[in-house]
Amino acid sequence: MHFGIIGLGRMGANIARRAMRAGHACVAYDVDPRSVEALAAEGAKGVAGIAELVEALPAPRVIWLMIPAGLTGDVVAETARLLSAGDILIDGGNSHYRDDVRRGRELAERGIHYVDVGTSGGVFGLERGYCLMVGGPDEAVAAVEPLLRSLAPGAGDVARTPGREGEHSPEELGYLHCGATGAGHFVKMVHNGIEYGMMAAFAEGLNLLEHANAGAERDELSVEHAAEVAPLDEPELYRFDIDTSRVTELWRRGSVVSSWLLDLTAAALRENPSLDGLAGRVSDSGEGRWTVKAAIDVGVPVPVLAASLFERFSSRGEDRYANQVLSAMRQQFGGHRELPGSRA
Amino acid sequence: MHFGIIGLGRMGANIARRAMRAGHACVAYDVDPRSVEALAAEGAKGVAGIAELVEALPAPRVIWLMIPAGLTGDVVAETARLLSAGDILIDGGNSHYRDDVRRGRELAERGIHYVDVGTSGGVFGLERGYCLMVGGPDEAVAAVEPLLRSLAPGAGDVARTPGREGEHSPEELGYLHCGATGAGHFVKMVHNGIEYGMMAAFAEGLNLLEHANAGAERDELSVEHAAEVAPLDEPELYRFDIDTSRVTELWRRGSVVSSWLLDLTAAALRENPSLDGLAGRVSDSGEGRWTVKAAIDVGVPVPVLAASLFERFSSRGEDRYANQVLSAMRQQFGGHRELPGSRA
Amino acid sequence: MHFGIIGLGRMGANIARRAMRAGHACVAYDVDPRSVEALAAEGAKGVAGIAELVEALPAPRVIWLMIPAGLTGDVVAETARLLSAGDILIDGGNSHYRDDVRRGRELAERGIHYVDVGTSGGVFGLERGYCLMVGGPDEAVAAVEPLLRSLAPGAGDVARTPGREGEHSPEELGYLHCGATGAGHFVKMVHNGIEYGMMAAFAEGLNLLEHANAGAERDELSVEHAAEVAPLDEPELYRFDIDTSRVTELWRRGSVVSSWLLDLTAAALRENPSLDGLAGRVSDSGEGRWTVKAAIDVGVPVPVLAASLFERFSSRGEDRYANQVLSAMRQQFGGHRELPGSRA
Amino acid sequence: MHFGIIGLGRMGANIARRAMRAGHACVAYDVDPRSVEALAAEGAKGVAGIAELVEALPAPRVIWLMIPAGLTGDVVAETARLLSAGDILIDGGNSHYRDDVRRGRELAERGIHYVDVGTSGGVFGLERGYCLMVGGPDEAVAAVEPLLRSLAPGAGDVARTPGREGEHSPEELGYLHCGATGAGHFVKMVHNGIEYGMMAAFAEGLNLLEHANAGAERDELSVEHAAEVAPLDEPELYRFDIDTSRVTELWRRGSVVSSWLLDLTAAALRENPSLDGLAGRVSDSGEGRWTVKAAIDVGVPVPVLAASLFERFSSRGEDRYANQVLSAMRQQFGGHRELPGSRA
């Protein structure tokens, strides 16, 4: 089918490529003309502006936006002004679902369909396909299904779930109409929230493995630390020298924690076993925050997801004042000194 | 190679089977003679007692114990009395690594080698192979390597980690000598701790998806709840009807959270989409507790792993008195009444 | 000084009473005429509507609103329509500070001053005084300072903080201009977030004391629980029979945890030592949610405050689906059964 | 009554002083002769060794040990060798209750009574009195009650709990026989666990107040941070400049969070409003760890207490490897760079 794409960053360009490889005809625009040229060289029709893109597409038009979240609102507005009733605007970026709900309602007043697509797959998507979580009105989602199907990974060699038989359902092919407008990004948001929790579970566990020889190191520390830090009661139980690079590789086979995140972790630790050059300031791009706030809105407890989010905040030093307060309180009730330590 | 196995429960019998299929000769014992008979029918040499098992093995003997954790100590002691210097005793059960450290030291005094093997794979291990985390002295682990190699999954069709070339290392085949005595069960313990965290991440995320229509339901609740529970500020943002069974299936393809645990979750929700008949009282078998306690011993923060453990305690009602205290405090500072609710 | 009060519930009526006892002249209105009559009998001028209240006050008018949070917006709007430039509208209820920011901006356009007051003290405030956290423009806050000073507890017999000398500052008298419009309710919100955390700390600790005899009870449970719940390793260490009612009374004197919340807890446990009749479904009125969401907005880690909030959600059964998912996963990887238990 | 005291550090010396002021006769020993001299100058009988101390006391002897936890075991053993049946040995230090259980059992075999006393009060105890949590056999605790009563704060000016009438009970005077041997330190342990949670609640809340102007600062950060850190959605809601020193002073009067810990916090922030010179590396002395481990043993959820403990670990940089793992994972799935930041 014909579709336009606006935004040819890493994600947008690869989505266009994967669609074209499946035979879809693509009209492409980006603010950077070099990105347009690059994709035109691979078969897309490059255009110099949104108006030109809209003109180049047959009605009803299908336009996929792949724009940084902060800019999506403006591009949606600008594009929508040029569209007609029956056209379909897809937001495939990392929008907050609450923006979808509002935008969908506004566009619906003019008969324009808005479809939100949460897209997982990152830099591997071009080859592996994208996992697509879709929200929007039934007819619009149905109209773009050929495109979704081409972008999705397909059934691949994933073992079939017991009880599933016959033709593959969309979710078995890697795309799913999750519900009304916003449902796609809502599911994607929760997906990322879960990802935060899984990542933290690995990080905490590997940190413990890395400290498994605390009993060996402790002798020299004991003099200095004795007064203020609880000593290790049984140092003889913590004298293991464990290679996290090899352990993560091991767990990839036959273990309960095998997962794509583990694959990535094993790759990272193979590439850089000592994690040299990483300061451990962990960014967060918003979905984790949105997930916890949504859970609070509906009164659902998410202690693990929240803890994983807060660990990231703390990794960037945002716990500093809280810790100073704690030290100050301890000084008040008995002259506890702070210990010199590794965190300057 | 020749080996004996003591304990023919589900795990033990399948380990024996997988080893025999690979050509190893097995002498088998269990307190239940029917289990011995069943395995004898598949090619094992069945025996009626530990002494007989020891006698039936060539020196140096290799004996694999697969016993419930609570009984392992007694069986180790009983078996060790019958062994000679150079023999190898393998504990493949779910022992606490601190018991390994003590037992290994005691047996070493008599020249008997003790090898601890953390085994992941559950009921799927017979076909998929077992992920084996091994601790013990170098020479003993080397001596049993042929057995470990046969039980492990092998390289299989898992994509090779970038940077790994040439012959497969043991960890790529699914077994690893992790370190000194106890290291195997230590790594297995942490593995299970991570598993708790990952499971909780999925459970919390899916719970949020299940509540994504709170805005639709809330109208009828609002009258009753208005006085004591914070109302939903923006009900129009929580009107999604999401099918967790289909979403978990979807995520198995191309998403960042794809994992064996997700495969199981999708299977469970396919089999029983409404989770009827499950009260949600979640057991814990010890490794999660040991993991958090070990982290506390060495001063490593594990908020996610601990939160996942505490959720299980709460699921069994162990938070009840704490919650009663909270209600009692609230009554004191202003006559807050408890609401009638779903948790009787 | 003259002031009007709208809303004569428990909090509003007591605020009016405390102000009148200090000599301020009060015009009072409530939708319930009986509340108006009651206060009029104590010296207030009762009126039958907001318009009458506005008319009865000398310019520039000072009006204190003490309305349930859900209704405050409407009453602010209705009242503001009747006010003139220079008048001062005080919201002393439990509003979200973000509503203050918006309302303050809107009213400022018409020259009306908006002052937000977070009020702590509950049913004890009439006698003890109210702790007042105030936000708003300097001149408006200065204008109402006589009223604030009368409502606040005063210096009382609280020991003076070392380094503070001379005349008491406002904060030493129990009221404080915290900052621009919204700052009062922002500080009150955080205050309540802290309160959640403190309450949870007590509740968890007392729950542990209540389980200190788990070793004594465990024998009878051991048969039933052995297969699925980790047994108590050292039951001889958990055979204490501790009276939480007496312990909380004890801690009121000389201990580090002495606090007003402890006073209330001791009172509650004295009144009802077994907490009979309390199901432990703990409500939350919004401030805890707002606190965690604000922390997420600014990227501040609040693991303790969030955990205390989530415990309340779980106490109301909102973790049920998550726990069912966990049980379902466990069944998948090895036929783990659910145990019968206390949480139906 | 006559009693001996071993260990004249800050705590021990003050306990001796407070007892002597109440008329008790004290025999005092410390490894540092200057400490003995100092106390002798205040009326104690100073001795040069434990044997001399035992000889100087009338039978049945009462000896109070106030020794750093790591040394208590040796001193108990050394002292007990010199005691006779009927003598009473009190451990008033910060021992782990599990050591009490073992020691009490060993000493009981020789007819020596062991009493464990958890002592709260810190440097303020000499004047305020000590909150005493006591474990041990009934007759021994009864025998030392005059001493306990003198050390405790007494009823003081703490408001009486409703429902308590007549003569003050021991807990109203500040000491309590909590249960069998070990119960005193068990209750003290939980007390300190609660203290951790309360301290963390204040620290987190104040940290949020300190960030309440994030919206004002964010403009300059936005360029640098835009790509990797979620921007502040509504900066206009975070433009408060709040003085935590004044707010903590305010809350001391009439608020729900008023407490001794708040008094200390207000004092600390008055003394050093910017917390200059505090790096925020927060020590932990063991009780918090013991509390969480005990809760895990008996299966009681303590998410708040555990989170407060883990915050301390993280404050000392013990989360570093976990955070490096997270950054490494993020680099794998899409070239996310680490941001430069404040935590070197």
CSV table of N, CA and C in Angstrom, one decimal, chain C residues 176-286:
chain,number,residue,atom,x,y,z
C,176,LEU,N,3.7,29.5,58.7
C,176,LEU,CA,4.9,29.9,57.9
C,176,LEU,C,4.4,30.2,56.5
C,177,HIS,N,4.8,31.4,56.0
C,177,HIS,CA,4.6,31.7,54.6
C,177,HIS,C,5.7,31.0,53.9
C,178,CYS,N,5.3,29.9,53.2
C,178,CYS,CA,6.3,29.0,52.6
C,178,CYS,C,6.8,29.5,51.2
C,179,GLY,N,6.0,30.3,50.5
C,179,GLY,CA,6.4,30.8,49.2
C,179,GLY,C,5.2,31.2,48.4
C,180,ALA,N,5.4,31.2,47.1
C,180,ALA,CA,4.4,31.8,46.2
C,180,ALA,C,3.1,30.9,46.2
C,181,THR,N,2.1,31.4,45.5
C,181,THR,CA,0.8,30.7,45.5
C,181,THR,C,1.0,29.2,45.2
C,182,GLY,N,0.5,28.3,46.0
C,182,GLY,CA,0.6,26.9,45.9
C,182,GLY,C,1.6,26.3,46.8
C,183,ALA,N,2.5,27.1,47.3
C,183,ALA,CA,3.6,26.6,48.2
C,183,ALA,C,3.0,26.1,49.5
C,184,GLY,N,1.9,26.6,50.0
C,184,GLY,CA,1.3,26.1,51.2
C,184,GLY,C,0.8,24.7,51.1
C,185,HIS,N,0.0,24.5,50.0
C,185,HIS,CA,-0.5,23.1,49.8
C,185,HIS,C,0.6,22.2,49.3
C,186,PHE,N,1.7,22.7,48.7
C,186,PHE,CA,2.8,21.9,48.3
C,186,PHE,C,3.5,21.3,49.5
C,187,VAL,N,3.8,22.2,50.5
C,187,VAL,CA,4.4,21.8,51.7
C,187,VAL,C,3.5,20.8,52.5
C,188,LYS,N,2.2,21.1,52.5
C,188,LYS,CA,1.3,20.2,53.2
C,188,LYS,C,1.2,18.9,52.5
C,189,MET,N,1.3,18.8,51.2
C,189,MET,CA,1.3,17.6,50.5
C,189,MET,C,2.5,16.7,50.9
C,190,VAL,N,3.7,17.4,50.9
C,190,VAL,CA,4.9,16.6,51.3
C,190,VAL,C,4.8,16.2,52.7
C,191,HIS,N,4.3,17.0,53.6
C,191,HIS,CA,4.0,16.7,55.0
C,191,HIS,C,3.2,15.4,55.1
C,192,ASN,N,2.2,15.3,54.3
C,192,ASN,CA,1.3,14.1,54.4
C,192,ASN,C,2.1,12.9,53.8
C,193,GLY,N,2.9,13.2,52.7
C,193,GLY,CA,3.7,12.1,52.2
C,193,GLY,C,4.6,11.5,53.2
C,194,ILE,N,5.2,12.4,54.0
C,194,ILE,CA,6.1,12.0,55.1
C,194,ILE,C,5.3,11.2,56.1
C,195,GLU,N,4.1,11.7,56.4
C,195,GLU,CA,3.2,11.0,57.4
C,195,GLU,C,3.0,9.6,56.9
C,196,TYR,N,2.7,9.4,55.6
C,196,TYR,CA,2.5,8.0,55.1
C,196,TYR,C,3.7,7.1,55.4
C,197,GLY,N,4.9,7.7,55.2
C,197,GLY,CA,6.1,6.9,55.4
C,197,GLY,C,6.3,6.5,56.9
C,198,MET,N,6.0,7.5,57.7
C,198,MET,CA,6.2,7.3,59.2
C,198,MET,C,5.2,6.3,59.7
C,199,MET,N,4.0,6.4,59.2
C,199,MET,CA,2.9,5.5,59.6
C,199,MET,C,3.3,4.0,59.2
C,200,ALA,N,3.8,3.9,58.0
C,200,ALA,CA,4.1,2.6,57.5
C,200,ALA,C,5.3,2.0,58.3
C,201,ALA,N,6.3,2.9,58.6
C,201,ALA,CA,7.4,2.4,59.4
C,201,ALA,C,6.9,1.8,60.7
C,202,PHE,N,6.0,2.5,61.4
C,202,PHE,CA,5.4,1.9,62.6
C,202,PHE,C,4.7,0.6,62.4
C,203,ALA,N,3.8,0.6,61.3
C,203,ALA,CA,3.0,-0.5,61.1
C,203,ALA,C,3.8,-1.7,60.7
C,204,GLU,N,4.9,-1.6,59.9
C,204,GLU,CA,5.7,-2.7,59.6
C,204,GLU,C,6.5,-3.2,60.8
C,205,GLY,N,7.0,-2.3,61.6
C,205,GLY,CA,7.7,-2.7,62.8
C,205,GLY,C,6.8,-3.5,63.8
C,206,LEU,N,5.6,-2.9,64.0
C,206,LEU,CA,4.7,-3.6,64.9
C,206,LEU,C,4.3,-4.9,64.4
C,207,ASN,N,4.1,-5.0,63.1
C,207,ASN,CA,3.8,-6.3,62.5
C,207,ASN,C,4.9,-7.3,62.7
C,208,LEU,N,6.1,-6.9,62.7
C,208,LEU,CA,7.2,-7.8,63.0
C,208,LEU,C,7.2,-8.3,64.4
C,209,LEU,N,6.9,-7.3,65.3
C,209,LEU,CA,6.8,-7.7,66.7
C,209,LEU,C,5.7,-8.7,66.9
C,210,GLU,N,4.6,-8.5,66.2
C,210,GLU,CA,3.4,-9.4,66.4
C,210,GLU,C,3.8,-10.8,65.9
C,211,HIS,N,4.7,-10.9,65.0
C,211,HIS,CA,5.1,-12.2,64.5
C,211,HIS,C,6.4,-12.8,65.2
C,212,ALA,N,6.7,-12.1,66.3
C,212,ALA,CA,8.0,-12.6,67.0
C,212,ALA,C,7.9,-13.9,67.6
C,213,ASN,N,6.7,-14.5,67.6
C,213,ASN,CA,6.5,-15.8,68.2
C,213,ASN,C,6.2,-16.8,67.1
C,214,ALA,N,6.7,-16.5,65.9
C,214,ALA,CA,6.4,-17.4,64.7
C,214,ALA,C,7.1,-18.8,65.0
C,215,GLY,N,8.1,-18.8,65.7
C,215,GLY,CA,8.8,-20.1,66.0
C,215,GLY,C,8.0,-21.0,66.9
C,216,ALA,N,7.2,-20.4,67.7
C,216,ALA,CA,6.3,-21.2,68.6
C,216,ALA,C,5.1,-21.8,67.9
C,217,GLU,N,4.6,-21.0,66.9
C,217,GLU,CA,3.4,-21.4,66.2
C,217,GLU,C,3.7,-22.4,65.1
C,218,ARG,N,5.0,-22.4,64.7
C,218,ARG,CA,5.3,-22.9,63.4
C,218,ARG,C,5.2,-24.5,63.3
C,219,ASP,N,5.3,-25.1,64.5
C,219,ASP,CA,5.3,-26.6,64.5
C,219,ASP,C,4.0,-27.1,63.8
C,220,GLU,N,2.9,-26.6,64.2
C,220,GLU,CA,1.7,-27.1,63.7
C,220,GLU,C,1.5,-26.8,62.2
C,221,LEU,N,2.1,-25.7,61.8
C,221,LEU,CA,2.0,-25.3,60.4
C,221,LEU,C,2.9,-26.1,59.5
C,222,SER,N,3.9,-26.6,60.1
C,222,SER,CA,5.0,-27.1,59.3
C,222,SER,C,4.6,-28.2,58.3
C,223,VAL,N,3.7,-29.1,58.7
C,223,VAL,CA,3.3,-30.2,57.8
C,223,VAL,C,2.6,-29.6,56.6
C,224,GLU,N,1.7,-28.7,56.9
C,224,GLU,CA,0.9,-28.2,55.7
C,224,GLU,C,1.8,-27.4,54.8
C,225,HIS,N,2.7,-26.6,55.4
C,225,HIS,CA,3.4,-25.6,54.6
C,225,HIS,C,4.7,-26.1,54.0
C,226,ALA,N,5.1,-27.2,54.5
C,226,ALA,CA,6.5,-27.6,54.2
C,226,ALA,C,6.8,-27.6,52.7
C,227,ALA,N,5.9,-28.0,51.9
C,227,ALA,CA,6.2,-28.2,50.4
C,227,ALA,C,6.3,-26.8,49.7
C,228,GLU,N,5.6,-25.8,50.2
C,228,GLU,CA,5.5,-24.6,49.3
C,228,GLU,C,6.0,-23.3,50.0
C,229,VAL,N,6.1,-23.3,51.3
C,229,VAL,CA,6.6,-22.1,51.9
C,229,VAL,C,7.9,-22.4,52.7
C,230,ALA,N,8.8,-21.5,52.5
C,230,ALA,CA,10.1,-21.8,53.1
C,230,ALA,C,9.9,-21.9,54.6
C,231,PRO,N,10.5,-23.0,55.3
C,231,PRO,CA,10.3,-23.1,56.7
C,231,PRO,C,11.2,-22.1,57.5
C,232,LEU,N,10.9,-22.0,58.7
C,232,LEU,CA,11.6,-21.1,59.6
C,232,LEU,C,12.9,-21.9,60.0
C,233,ASP,N,14.1,-21.3,59.6
C,233,ASP,CA,15.3,-22.0,59.8
C,233,ASP,C,15.6,-22.2,61.3
C,234,GLU,N,15.4,-21.1,62.1
C,234,GLU,CA,15.8,-21.2,63.5
C,234,GLU,C,14.6,-20.8,64.4
C,235,PRO,N,13.6,-21.7,64.5
C,235,PRO,CA,12.4,-21.3,65.2
C,235,PRO,C,12.7,-20.9,66.7
C,236,GLU,N,13.8,-21.4,67.2
C,236,GLU,CA,14.1,-21.1,68.6
C,236,GLU,C,14.4,-19.6,68.8
C,237,LEU,N,14.7,-18.9,67.7
C,237,LEU,CA,14.9,-17.4,67.8
C,237,LEU,C,13.7,-16.6,67.7
C,238,TYR,N,12.5,-17.2,67.4
C,238,TYR,CA,11.3,-16.5,67.3
C,238,TYR,C,10.2,-17.0,68.2
C,239,ARG,N,10.5,-16.9,69.5
C,239,ARG,CA,9.6,-17.4,70.5
C,239,ARG,C,9.4,-16.3,71.5
C,240,PHE,N,9.1,-15.1,71.1
C,240,PHE,CA,8.8,-14.0,72.0
C,240,PHE,C,7.4,-13.7,71.9
C,241,ASP,N,6.8,-13.4,73.1
C,241,ASP,CA,5.4,-13.0,73.1
C,241,ASP,C,5.3,-11.6,73.5
C,242,ILE,N,5.2,-10.7,72.5
C,242,ILE,CA,5.4,-9.3,72.8
C,242,ILE,C,4.1,-8.5,72.7
C,243,ASP,N,3.9,-7.7,73.7
C,243,ASP,CA,2.7,-6.9,73.8
C,243,ASP,C,2.9,-5.5,73.2
C,244,THR,N,2.4,-5.4,71.9
C,244,THR,CA,2.6,-4.2,71.2
C,244,THR,C,2.0,-3.0,71.9
C,245,SER,N,0.9,-3.2,72.6
C,245,SER,CA,0.3,-2.1,73.3
C,245,SER,C,1.2,-1.5,74.4
C,246,ARG,N,1.9,-2.3,75.1
C,246,ARG,CA,2.8,-1.9,76.1
C,246,ARG,C,4.1,-1.3,75.5
C,247,VAL,N,4.5,-1.9,74.4
C,247,VAL,CA,5.8,-1.5,73.8
C,247,VAL,C,5.6,-0.1,73.2
C,248,THR,N,4.5,0.2,72.6
C,248,THR,CA,4.3,1.5,72.0
C,248,THR,C,4.2,2.6,73.1
C,249,GLU,N,3.6,2.2,74.2
C,249,GLU,CA,3.5,3.1,75.4
C,249,GLU,C,4.9,3.4,75.9
C,250,LEU,N,5.7,2.3,76.0
C,250,LEU,CA,7.1,2.5,76.4
C,250,LEU,C,7.9,3.5,75.6
C,251,TRP,N,7.8,3.3,74.3
C,251,TRP,CA,8.6,4.1,73.3
C,251,TRP,C,8.3,5.6,73.4
C,252,ARG,N,7.1,5.9,74.0
C,252,ARG,CA,6.8,7.3,74.1
C,252,ARG,C,7.7,8.1,75.0
C,253,ARG,N,8.5,7.4,75.8
C,253,ARG,CA,9.4,8.1,76.7
C,253,ARG,C,10.9,7.8,76.4
C,254,GLY,N,11.6,8.9,76.0
C,254,GLY,CA,13.0,8.8,75.8
C,254,GLY,C,13.5,8.1,74.6
C,255,SER,N,12.6,7.5,73.8
C,255,SER,CA,13.2,6.8,72.6
C,255,SER,C,13.3,7.7,71.4
C,256,VAL,N,14.0,7.2,70.4
C,256,VAL,CA,14.3,7.9,69.2
C,256,VAL,C,13.0,8.0,68.4
C,257,VAL,N,12.1,7.1,68.5
C,257,VAL,CA,10.9,7.1,67.7
C,257,VAL,C,9.7,7.8,68.3
C,258,SER,N,9.9,8.5,69.4
C,258,SER,CA,8.8,9.2,70.1
C,258,SER,C,8.3,10.3,69.1
C,259,SER,N,7.0,10.4,69.1
C,259,SER,CA,6.3,11.2,68.0
C,259,SER,C,4.8,11.2,68.3
C,260,TRP,N,4.1,12.2,67.7
C,260,TRP,CA,2.7,12.2,67.9
C,260,TRP,C,2.0,11.0,67.3
C,261,LEU,N,2.5,10.5,66.2
C,261,LEU,CA,1.9,9.3,65.6
C,261,LEU,C,2.1,8.1,66.5
C,262,LEU,N,3.2,8.1,67.3
C,262,LEU,CA,3.4,7.0,68.3
C,262,LEU,C,2.3,7.2,69.4
C,263,ASP,N,2.1,8.4,69.8
C,263,ASP,CA,1.1,8.7,70.8
C,263,ASP,C,-0.2,8.1,70.4
C,264,LEU,N,-0.6,8.4,69.1
C,264,LEU,CA,-1.9,7.9,68.6
C,264,LEU,C,-1.9,6.4,68.6
C,265,THR,N,-0.8,5.8,68.2
C,265,THR,CA,-0.7,4.3,68.1
C,265,THR,C,-0.9,3.7,69.4
C,266,ALA,N,-0.2,4.2,70.4
C,266,ALA,CA,-0.3,3.7,71.8
C,266,ALA,C,-1.8,3.8,72.2
C,267,ALA,N,-2.4,5.0,71.9
C,267,ALA,CA,-3.8,5.1,72.3
C,267,ALA,C,-4.7,4.1,71.6
C,268,ALA,N,-4.5,3.9,70.3
C,268,ALA,CA,-5.3,3.0,69.6
C,268,ALA,C,-5.1,1.6,70.1
C,269,LEU,N,-3.9,1.2,70.5
C,269,LEU,CA,-3.7,-0.2,70.9
C,269,LEU,C,-4.1,-0.3,72.4
C,270,ARG,N,-4.2,0.7,73.1
C,270,ARG,CA,-4.7,0.7,74.5
C,270,ARG,C,-6.2,0.4,74.4
C,271,GLU,N,-6.8,1.1,73.5
C,271,GLU,CA,-8.3,1.1,73.4
C,271,GLU,C,-8.7,-0.2,72.8
C,272,ASN,N,-8.0,-0.8,71.9
C,272,ASN,CA,-8.4,-2.0,71.2
C,272,ASN,C,-7.1,-2.9,71.0
C,273,PRO,N,-6.6,-3.5,72.0
C,273,PRO,CA,-5.3,-4.2,71.9
C,273,PRO,C,-5.2,-5.2,70.8
C,274,SER,N,-6.4,-5.9,70.5
C,274,SER,CA,-6.3,-6.9,69.5
C,274,SER,C,-6.7,-6.4,68.1
C,275,LEU,N,-7.0,-5.1,68.0
C,275,LEU,CA,-7.4,-4.5,66.8
C,275,LEU,C,-8.6,-5.2,66.2
C,276,ASP,N,-9.5,-5.7,67.0
C,276,ASP,CA,-10.7,-6.4,66.6
C,276,ASP,C,-11.6,-5.4,65.8
C,277,GLY,N,-12.1,-5.9,64.8
C,277,GLY,CA,-13.1,-5.2,64.0
C,277,GLY,C,-12.5,-4.3,62.9
C,278,LEU,N,-11.2,-4.3,62.9
C,278,LEU,CA,-10.5,-3.6,61.8
C,278,LEU,C,-10.0,-4.6,60.7
C,279,ALA,N,-10.5,-4.4,59.5
C,279,ALA,CA,-10.2,-5.4,58.5
C,279,ALA,C,-8.8,-5.0,57.9
C,280,GLY,N,-8.3,-3.8,58.1
C,280,GLY,CA,-7.0,-3.5,57.5
C,280,GLY,C,-7.1,-3.0,56.0
C,281,ARG,N,-8.2,-2.5,55.6
C,281,ARG,CA,-8.3,-1.9,54.3
C,281,ARG,C,-8.1,-0.4,54.5
C,282,VAL,N,-6.9,0.1,54.1
C,282,VAL,CA,-6.5,1.4,54.5
C,282,VAL,C,-6.7,2.4,53.3
C,283,SER,N,-7.5,3.4,53.6
C,283,SER,CA,-7.8,4.4,52.6
C,283,SER,C,-6.7,5.3,52.4
C,284,ASP,N,-6.7,6.0,51.3
C,284,ASP,CA,-5.8,7.1,51.1
C,284,ASP,C,-6.5,8.3,50.4
C,285,SER,N,-6.2,9.5,50.9
C,285,SER,CA,-7.1,10.6,50.5
C,285,SER,C,-6.5,11.5,49.4
C,286,GLY,N,-5.3,11.1,48.9
C,286,GLY,CA,-4.8,11.8,47.7
C,286,GLY,C,-3.4,12.4,47.9
